[in-house]
Amino acid sequence: MVRLPGRTGPRSAHRFGDRRPRPAPGPGRRAREQGGRWRSAGDRAALGGRSVAGQMFLLQVVIVLLLVVAAVVALVLQVRHDNVQEARTRSLAVAGAFADAPGTREALAAPDPTAVLQPRAEAARKETGVDFVVVMNTGGIRYTHPEPDRIGTKFAGALRPALNGGTVVEEVDGTIGPLVQAVVPVEAPDGKVVGLVSAGITIESVGGLADRQLPVVLGAAAVGLALATAGTALVSRRLLRQTHGLGPGEMTRMYEHHDAVLHSVREGVLIVDAGGRLLLANDEARRLLGLPEDAEQRPVLDLKLDPGTAGLLASGRTATDEVHLVGDRLLAINQRPTHLDGGPSGSVATLRDSTELRALSGRAEEARKHLSLLHDAGVSVGTTLDVTRTAEELVEVVVPRFADCATVDLYDAVPAGEDPEPGSVLRRTAYGGVREDAPLHPVDGRIRFAPSSPQAHSLRTRRPVLEPRLEAAPDRRARNPGRTEQVLKAGPHSLIAVPVRAGSLLLGLVGFWRSPGREPFDADELALAEELVARAAVSIDNARRYTREHTMAVALQRSLLPRSLPEQNALEIAYRYLPAQAGVGGDWFDVLPLSGARVALVVGDVVGHGLYAAATMGRLRTAVSNFSALDLPPEELLGLLDELVARIDQDERAEGSDAPVTGASCLYAVYDPVSRRCAVARAGHPPPAVIAPDGGVTFPEVPAGPPLGLGGTPFETAELELAEGSRLVLYTDGLVESREQDIDTGLEQLRSALSSAGASPEETCRAVLDARRPYRPGDDIALLVARTRALGPDRVAEWDVPGDPAAVADVRAALGRLLDRWGLQELTFTTELILSELVTNAIRHGAEPIRVRVLRDRALICEVFDSSSTSPHLRHAASTDEGGRGLFLVARMSERWGTRSLPPGKVIWAEQPLPSPDDDRTG
């Protein structure tokens, strides 16, 4: 505590001249003696509302009660929801099981269905615990009911969906209370609905969970209250122990004790407000500065101090051990602002008398310059993470303030980010001097020091070396007589060589040189040079490590991005990728050929920069490539990708990793050149742009799903019909959004650039990026432009196939004529074999309608559609099996084959390479 300005009363009699330690004043001792008297009263008041501990206790009680109420409400709501779900599941399961039970369909056709079905329905009701099982005809007339008087009456509920072959599950208020009832159809072998089965159960009969969990919640609340009470008591006791039970009077006396100590210390203390007015000065500060009695409350600049000291105290700037000559005293001044931790504006300065260094008063200014040089070096060196620039900053700080010229020589591996190899060649990284014609090695020059040189000795011993006078060194001329004479005639005559060390690594050497016009270096300046290089070495090593990590990240990112686009005929594609100014990021794009001459386009963005973002981008890009091989619709592929990102985050949290939670967006589009339709879905990604053949630019309405990893919301797909020659533009948000502009402004700028772009995708990419120059992006930019092509009718053939095995011969004949027309006669045998097997499988194992499509693109593609959703599987038939070899033959005869699901069924396809025009077809 300090004495406030204007405080009345006598000041402590302790003075600076009396340096003997004195016992502490009485209040502290009395506090220790009387502390027990307050403890018992404090304990009684600890839990009262007047103390801080009591208020904490009340707050904790309120919080616990609120949590209990919230838990009970949440439990009731959850149990209600679970009961309804359980009732829906049970009623649907019982109704479906009874409808599919053996004999149910036959009983409905019996003369008296009730006689057969009523006992079964009642047995099923009692066995499953439902409230009723009702069997009825298609008109809704009941054949069974727990209450026999209702047999023959009409069922109350929705029946139409069940009559159409579906199921009905609904919540109703029945005569026995709120219940859930399900209605399922009973179907004949031909699929005709011949009857209905309904099962129902009251929601109340499913309950009981809340009764079991409520005691647990209440018990937890009681434990929470007990812990809150115990914690409050412990905190109260600890506070009493720390204050020794001091009351206001004792605290006042303790304040006086601190005031006395303040004015007895050997270090001067000054408090100055933000306006430069002196608020407080202890006795030592008054003695050291010779302040008058009325100095307090006066401006510092009016106290007749020396200009340097007065300027420092009035400025309020931060100072550390600044040496000022005040009269015949050397004062080391430390000053700090008081508002950093929420205190009042102003500054506190401490003064330390360095009079015993009076013999060094002639060098006080030099010491101040050294301190200033160290301060400036700490601020100016290492402002970037570039090795060469850091070395140049060191040279700029020391020339000409410390040396007439300075050199920084580093091993070749250091600027590249690698670990240096001592003994290898050094390269001059930075040079600076007051003279341009100094006979020293130029920048980028390779240097090998003579074994007997000071530089070689410094590198060998890893210690700094001082050569005050180079011409007086005993072996100077023996090292390199010609160069020695050249250097000495040019001027440098004093040298300090300091190795650049970072831990156990030796990075290089720094040389400081002085000309004859200045005093040679001395031992004090050797220590200063060593400190300067030590601070710079930390920055150089940081820059080296950053360069290595940045190089690794760039290499990783480039290896993960597509190096070339796959060959396909559906789209003409151009792309651009611009890394962010801050470093590598997680943007990616890809072009993925699919079956049926279709092509998938994907653009994505992982939030953040650095190795983690690049690695996550690679995982997502690989996942998209693998998922696309399954021929999934865009919304299903994004759903799988969403689950993958969520698992990545869960794994990182489970391992306790400090990696950030992944945030990613993605847009996935599939273009079909036959139908010219493009299916697009996006997850938190900007919408695509479409440039029509006439140059009009639109942003189609594509449902915006949530970013990947959030889950819970299904994605939706939009179908776009693109005219041939349209350009589809996909991009990441770095192109249209930044800190300086919102996305709406960016989209308008993109629309303007696309409107004036040339017709080709390459010209479109160039126009979009030219519109942004010379802007350097703060985020990665991925741009993908695809111009659509159509697969004309002359390259597509389709036939409808009846479900008769005899139709296979007609398909083979039509295929032979088609291949003759296309000039692909040499593929006739294999293609007929493949198509025959596919059509035969569709007729035997699929369902009508069946359709065949043949495409001539970069390959000859055969596709067979049927309405069955069951996919075939390749197997190896035994030698005794009559069948099972069809798909094996298809796989052997074709280059690729597979299946893809459609809403009405599936497609089985197979591809064969087209013969090369250069093939010898003469036989």
Short mmCIF file of C-alpha atoms in Angstrom, two decimals, residues 196-470:
data_model
loop_
_atom_site.label_atom_id
_atom_site.label_comp_id
_atom_site.label_asym_id
_atom_site.label_seq_id
_atom_site.Cartn_x
_atom_site.Cartn_y
_atom_site.Cartn_z
CA LEU A 196 -55.93 -55.28 -43.67
CA VAL A 197 -54.44 -55.85 -40.21
CA SER A 198 -54.31 -53.15 -37.53
CA ALA A 199 -52.51 -53.28 -34.17
CA GLY A 200 -52.66 -50.58 -31.52
CA ILE A 201 -51.18 -49.87 -28.13
CA THR A 202 -51.77 -47.02 -25.68
CA ILE A 203 -48.85 -44.72 -25.01
CA GLU A 204 -49.39 -45.02 -21.28
CA SER A 205 -48.76 -48.76 -21.30
CA VAL A 206 -45.29 -48.22 -22.87
CA GLY A 207 -44.20 -45.75 -20.15
CA GLY A 208 -42.48 -46.26 -16.81
CA LEU A 209 -39.02 -44.96 -17.64
CA ALA A 210 -39.56 -41.61 -15.92
CA ASP A 211 -40.51 -43.32 -12.64
CA ARG A 212 -37.19 -45.14 -12.67
CA GLN A 213 -35.01 -42.15 -13.62
CA LEU A 214 -36.65 -39.45 -11.49
CA PRO A 215 -35.17 -40.75 -8.17
CA VAL A 216 -31.73 -40.73 -9.80
CA VAL A 217 -32.11 -37.08 -10.84
CA LEU A 218 -33.35 -36.06 -7.39
CA GLY A 219 -30.51 -37.96 -5.73
CA ALA A 220 -27.98 -36.18 -7.95
CA ALA A 221 -29.55 -32.86 -6.94
CA ALA A 222 -29.14 -33.72 -3.27
CA VAL A 223 -25.49 -34.64 -3.82
CA GLY A 224 -24.97 -31.34 -5.69
CA LEU A 225 -26.44 -29.34 -2.82
CA ALA A 226 -24.23 -31.18 -0.34
CA LEU A 227 -21.12 -30.53 -2.41
CA ALA A 228 -22.05 -26.84 -2.82
CA THR A 229 -22.46 -26.50 0.96
CA ALA A 230 -19.14 -28.24 1.67
CA GLY A 231 -17.32 -26.17 -0.98
CA THR A 232 -18.66 -22.91 0.41
CA ALA A 233 -17.57 -23.83 3.92
CA LEU A 234 -14.07 -24.71 2.73
CA VAL A 235 -13.73 -21.44 0.76
CA SER A 236 -14.91 -19.44 3.79
CA ARG A 237 -12.41 -21.11 6.09
CA ARG A 238 -9.59 -20.53 3.64
CA LEU A 239 -10.43 -16.82 3.32
CA LEU A 240 -10.41 -16.50 7.10
CA ARG A 241 -7.03 -18.22 7.30
CA GLN A 242 -5.49 -16.00 4.62
CA THR A 243 -6.66 -12.71 6.23
CA HIS A 244 -5.91 -13.94 9.79
CA GLY A 245 -9.32 -12.63 10.77
CA LEU A 246 -8.33 -8.97 10.35
CA GLY A 247 -11.10 -6.41 10.69
CA PRO A 248 -11.29 -2.89 9.17
CA GLY A 249 -9.26 -1.32 11.98
CA GLU A 250 -6.48 -3.84 11.69
CA MET A 251 -6.44 -3.48 7.92
CA THR A 252 -6.03 0.30 8.33
CA ARG A 253 -3.07 -0.23 10.62
CA MET A 254 -1.62 -2.69 8.12
CA TYR A 255 -1.98 0.02 5.45
CA GLU A 256 0.06 2.38 7.64
CA HIS A 257 2.69 -0.31 8.00
CA HIS A 258 2.97 -0.68 4.17
CA ASP A 259 3.14 3.09 3.86
CA ALA A 260 6.05 3.13 6.27
CA VAL A 261 7.82 0.38 4.33
CA LEU A 262 7.36 2.27 1.04
CA HIS A 263 9.22 5.25 2.38
CA SER A 264 11.98 3.13 3.90
CA VAL A 265 13.15 1.17 0.86
CA ARG A 266 16.38 2.02 -0.95
CA GLU A 267 14.67 2.31 -4.32
CA GLY A 268 12.86 5.44 -5.42
CA VAL A 269 9.20 5.09 -6.43
CA LEU A 270 7.27 7.63 -8.51
CA ILE A 271 3.64 7.52 -9.64
CA VAL A 272 2.70 9.86 -12.52
CA ASP A 273 -0.80 10.24 -13.96
CA ALA A 274 -1.70 10.24 -17.65
CA GLY A 275 -1.33 14.05 -17.80
CA GLY A 276 2.29 14.00 -16.60
CA ARG A 277 1.43 15.15 -13.05
CA LEU A 278 3.38 13.67 -10.13
CA LEU A 279 1.00 11.86 -7.78
CA LEU A 280 3.41 10.23 -5.35
CA ALA A 281 7.14 10.16 -4.60
CA ASN A 282 8.68 8.23 -1.73
CA ASP A 283 11.56 9.55 0.35
CA GLU A 284 14.25 7.82 -1.72
CA ALA A 285 12.90 9.29 -4.98
CA ARG A 286 12.89 12.76 -3.44
CA ARG A 287 16.51 12.34 -2.35
CA LEU A 288 17.76 10.95 -5.65
CA LEU A 289 16.04 13.59 -7.81
CA GLY A 290 16.27 16.51 -5.34
CA LEU A 291 12.53 17.12 -5.45
CA PRO A 292 11.05 20.05 -3.52
CA GLU A 293 8.52 19.48 -0.69
CA ASP A 294 5.59 20.57 -2.86
CA ALA A 295 6.54 18.34 -5.81
CA GLU A 296 3.41 16.20 -5.58
CA GLN A 297 0.44 17.31 -7.70
CA ARG A 298 2.80 19.33 -9.95
CA PRO A 299 3.70 18.54 -13.59
CA VAL A 300 6.93 16.57 -13.88
CA LEU A 301 8.25 18.97 -16.53
CA ASP A 302 8.05 21.85 -13.99
CA LEU A 303 10.23 20.17 -11.36
CA LYS A 304 13.52 21.37 -12.92
CA LEU A 305 14.83 17.87 -13.64
CA ASP A 306 17.28 17.18 -16.46
CA PRO A 307 15.40 17.07 -19.82
CA GLY A 308 16.05 13.38 -20.48
CA THR A 309 14.75 12.18 -17.10
CA ALA A 310 11.79 14.59 -17.09
CA GLY A 311 10.84 13.58 -20.64
CA LEU A 312 10.91 9.88 -19.76
CA LEU A 313 8.74 10.32 -16.63
CA ALA A 314 6.23 12.56 -18.43
CA SER A 315 5.95 10.30 -21.50
CA GLY A 316 4.74 7.24 -19.59
CA ARG A 317 6.46 4.93 -22.07
CA THR A 318 7.85 1.56 -21.07
CA ALA A 319 11.53 1.67 -20.06
CA THR A 320 13.84 -1.03 -18.74
CA ASP A 321 17.08 -0.12 -16.96
CA GLU A 322 17.53 3.15 -18.82
CA VAL A 323 20.60 4.91 -17.40
CA HIS A 324 20.35 8.67 -16.79
CA LEU A 325 22.98 10.99 -15.37
CA VAL A 326 21.21 13.17 -12.78
CA GLY A 327 23.64 15.55 -11.13
CA ASP A 328 26.51 13.38 -9.96
CA ARG A 329 24.43 10.22 -9.82
CA LEU A 330 23.80 7.50 -12.36
CA LEU A 331 20.16 6.37 -12.09
CA ALA A 332 18.79 3.21 -13.66
CA ILE A 333 15.11 3.88 -14.38
CA ASN A 334 12.40 1.26 -14.97
CA GLN A 335 8.93 2.47 -15.98
CA ARG A 336 5.69 0.63 -16.69
CA PRO A 337 2.13 1.83 -17.47
CA THR A 338 -0.52 1.17 -14.81
CA HIS A 339 -3.55 0.67 -17.07
CA LEU A 340 -2.54 -2.75 -18.48
CA ASP A 341 -4.51 -4.74 -15.87
CA GLY A 342 -7.49 -2.42 -15.67
CA GLY A 343 -5.88 0.11 -13.33
CA PRO A 344 -5.99 3.90 -13.69
CA SER A 345 -4.11 5.59 -16.50
CA GLY A 346 -0.59 6.63 -15.67
CA SER A 347 2.80 5.06 -15.01
CA VAL A 348 4.99 3.84 -12.17
CA ALA A 349 8.75 4.42 -12.25
CA THR A 350 11.43 2.99 -9.99
CA LEU A 351 14.85 4.64 -9.58
CA ARG A 352 17.97 2.74 -8.56
CA ASP A 353 21.10 4.61 -7.50
CA SER A 354 24.18 3.42 -9.39
CA THR A 355 26.55 5.89 -7.83
CA GLU A 356 29.13 3.15 -7.14
CA LEU A 357 29.58 3.02 -10.93
CA ARG A 358 30.74 6.61 -10.86
CA ALA A 359 34.01 5.54 -12.44
CA LEU A 360 32.03 4.56 -15.51
CA SER A 361 30.15 7.84 -15.79
CA GLY A 362 32.13 8.74 -18.87
CA ARG A 363 30.65 5.72 -20.59
CA ALA A 364 27.07 6.24 -19.44
CA GLU A 365 26.02 7.40 -22.88
CA GLU A 366 27.67 4.38 -24.43
CA ALA A 367 25.83 2.06 -22.06
CA ARG A 368 22.56 3.76 -22.95
CA LYS A 369 23.32 3.26 -26.63
CA HIS A 370 24.00 -0.42 -26.04
CA LEU A 371 20.71 -0.83 -24.22
CA SER A 372 18.93 1.07 -26.96
CA LEU A 373 20.61 -1.08 -29.59
CA LEU A 374 19.48 -4.27 -27.84
CA HIS A 375 15.96 -2.90 -27.58
CA ASP A 376 15.84 -1.94 -31.25
CA ALA A 377 17.25 -5.30 -32.25
CA GLY A 378 14.54 -7.06 -30.28
CA VAL A 379 11.88 -5.01 -32.09
CA SER A 380 13.34 -4.93 -35.61
CA VAL A 381 14.95 -8.34 -36.07
CA GLY A 382 12.64 -11.25 -36.82
CA THR A 383 9.61 -9.33 -38.11
CA THR A 384 9.17 -11.93 -40.87
CA LEU A 385 9.57 -15.68 -41.13
CA ASP A 386 12.14 -15.37 -43.91
CA VAL A 387 15.73 -16.39 -43.17
CA THR A 388 17.37 -13.97 -45.60
CA ARG A 389 15.24 -11.02 -44.50
CA THR A 390 15.98 -11.74 -40.82
CA ALA A 391 19.72 -11.66 -41.56
CA GLU A 392 19.31 -8.38 -43.44
CA GLU A 393 17.39 -6.88 -40.50
CA LEU A 394 20.28 -7.70 -38.15
CA VAL A 395 22.72 -5.96 -40.48
CA GLU A 396 20.46 -2.91 -40.78
CA VAL A 397 20.26 -2.55 -36.99
CA VAL A 398 24.00 -2.72 -36.26
CA VAL A 399 25.30 -0.63 -39.20
CA PRO A 400 26.50 2.06 -38.56
CA ARG A 401 25.45 2.24 -34.87
CA PHE A 402 27.69 -0.61 -33.75
CA ALA A 403 29.90 -1.51 -36.70
CA ASP A 404 30.97 0.06 -39.98
CA CYS A 405 30.06 -3.12 -41.83
CA ALA A 406 28.50 -6.43 -40.90
CA THR A 407 28.22 -9.79 -42.63
CA VAL A 408 25.96 -12.78 -42.02
CA ASP A 409 27.22 -16.07 -43.43
CA LEU A 410 24.93 -19.13 -43.14
CA TYR A 411 25.25 -22.71 -44.24
CA ASP A 412 23.52 -23.47 -47.54
CA ALA A 413 20.92 -25.68 -45.88
CA VAL A 414 19.63 -22.97 -43.51
CA PRO A 415 17.74 -20.72 -46.00
CA ALA A 416 16.17 -23.86 -47.47
CA GLY A 417 14.82 -24.84 -44.05
CA GLU A 418 17.08 -27.88 -43.56
CA ASP A 419 19.39 -28.75 -40.66
CA PRO A 420 22.87 -27.37 -41.30
CA GLU A 421 25.91 -29.59 -41.67
CA PRO A 422 28.95 -28.09 -39.89
CA GLY A 423 32.00 -28.12 -42.09
CA SER A 424 30.09 -27.45 -45.30
CA VAL A 425 30.45 -24.31 -47.36
CA LEU A 426 29.01 -21.04 -46.03
CA ARG A 427 27.09 -18.61 -48.19
CA ARG A 428 27.00 -14.87 -47.59
CA THR A 429 23.36 -14.21 -46.81
CA ALA A 430 23.46 -10.50 -45.86
CA TYR A 431 25.96 -7.66 -46.01
CA GLY A 432 25.78 -4.00 -45.03
CA GLY A 433 28.37 -1.27 -44.66
CA VAL A 434 29.00 2.43 -44.77
CA ARG A 435 31.18 1.84 -47.84
CA GLU A 436 30.06 0.06 -50.97
CA ASP A 437 33.60 -0.88 -52.10
CA ALA A 438 34.68 -2.89 -49.04
CA PRO A 439 36.89 -5.83 -50.19
CA LEU A 440 34.64 -8.48 -48.69
CA HIS A 441 32.79 -11.36 -50.33
CA PRO A 442 29.54 -10.27 -52.03
CA VAL A 443 26.08 -11.47 -51.11
CA ASP A 444 25.38 -15.05 -52.31
CA GLY A 445 29.11 -15.66 -52.54
CA ARG A 446 30.39 -19.02 -51.29
CA ILE A 447 32.96 -18.74 -48.49
CA ARG A 448 35.56 -21.06 -47.01
CA PHE A 449 37.55 -19.51 -44.16
CA ALA A 450 41.22 -20.35 -43.74
CA PRO A 451 41.77 -22.77 -40.81
CA SER A 452 43.79 -20.18 -38.87
CA SER A 453 41.35 -17.29 -39.38
CA PRO A 454 39.29 -15.85 -36.47
CA GLN A 455 36.11 -16.88 -38.27
CA ALA A 456 37.25 -20.51 -38.60
CA HIS A 457 38.33 -20.54 -34.95
CA SER A 458 34.93 -19.17 -33.90
CA LEU A 459 33.10 -21.83 -35.93
CA ARG A 460 35.34 -24.57 -34.59
CA THR A 461 35.00 -23.62 -30.89
CA ARG A 462 31.45 -22.20 -31.17
CA ARG A 463 32.61 -19.21 -29.16
CA PRO A 464 32.84 -15.53 -30.16
CA VAL A 465 36.30 -14.23 -31.14
CA LEU A 466 37.57 -10.67 -30.72
CA GLU A 467 40.40 -9.28 -32.86
CA PRO A 468 40.82 -5.65 -31.62
CA ARG A 469 43.50 -4.89 -34.23
CA LEU A 470 43.75 -7.13 -37.23
#
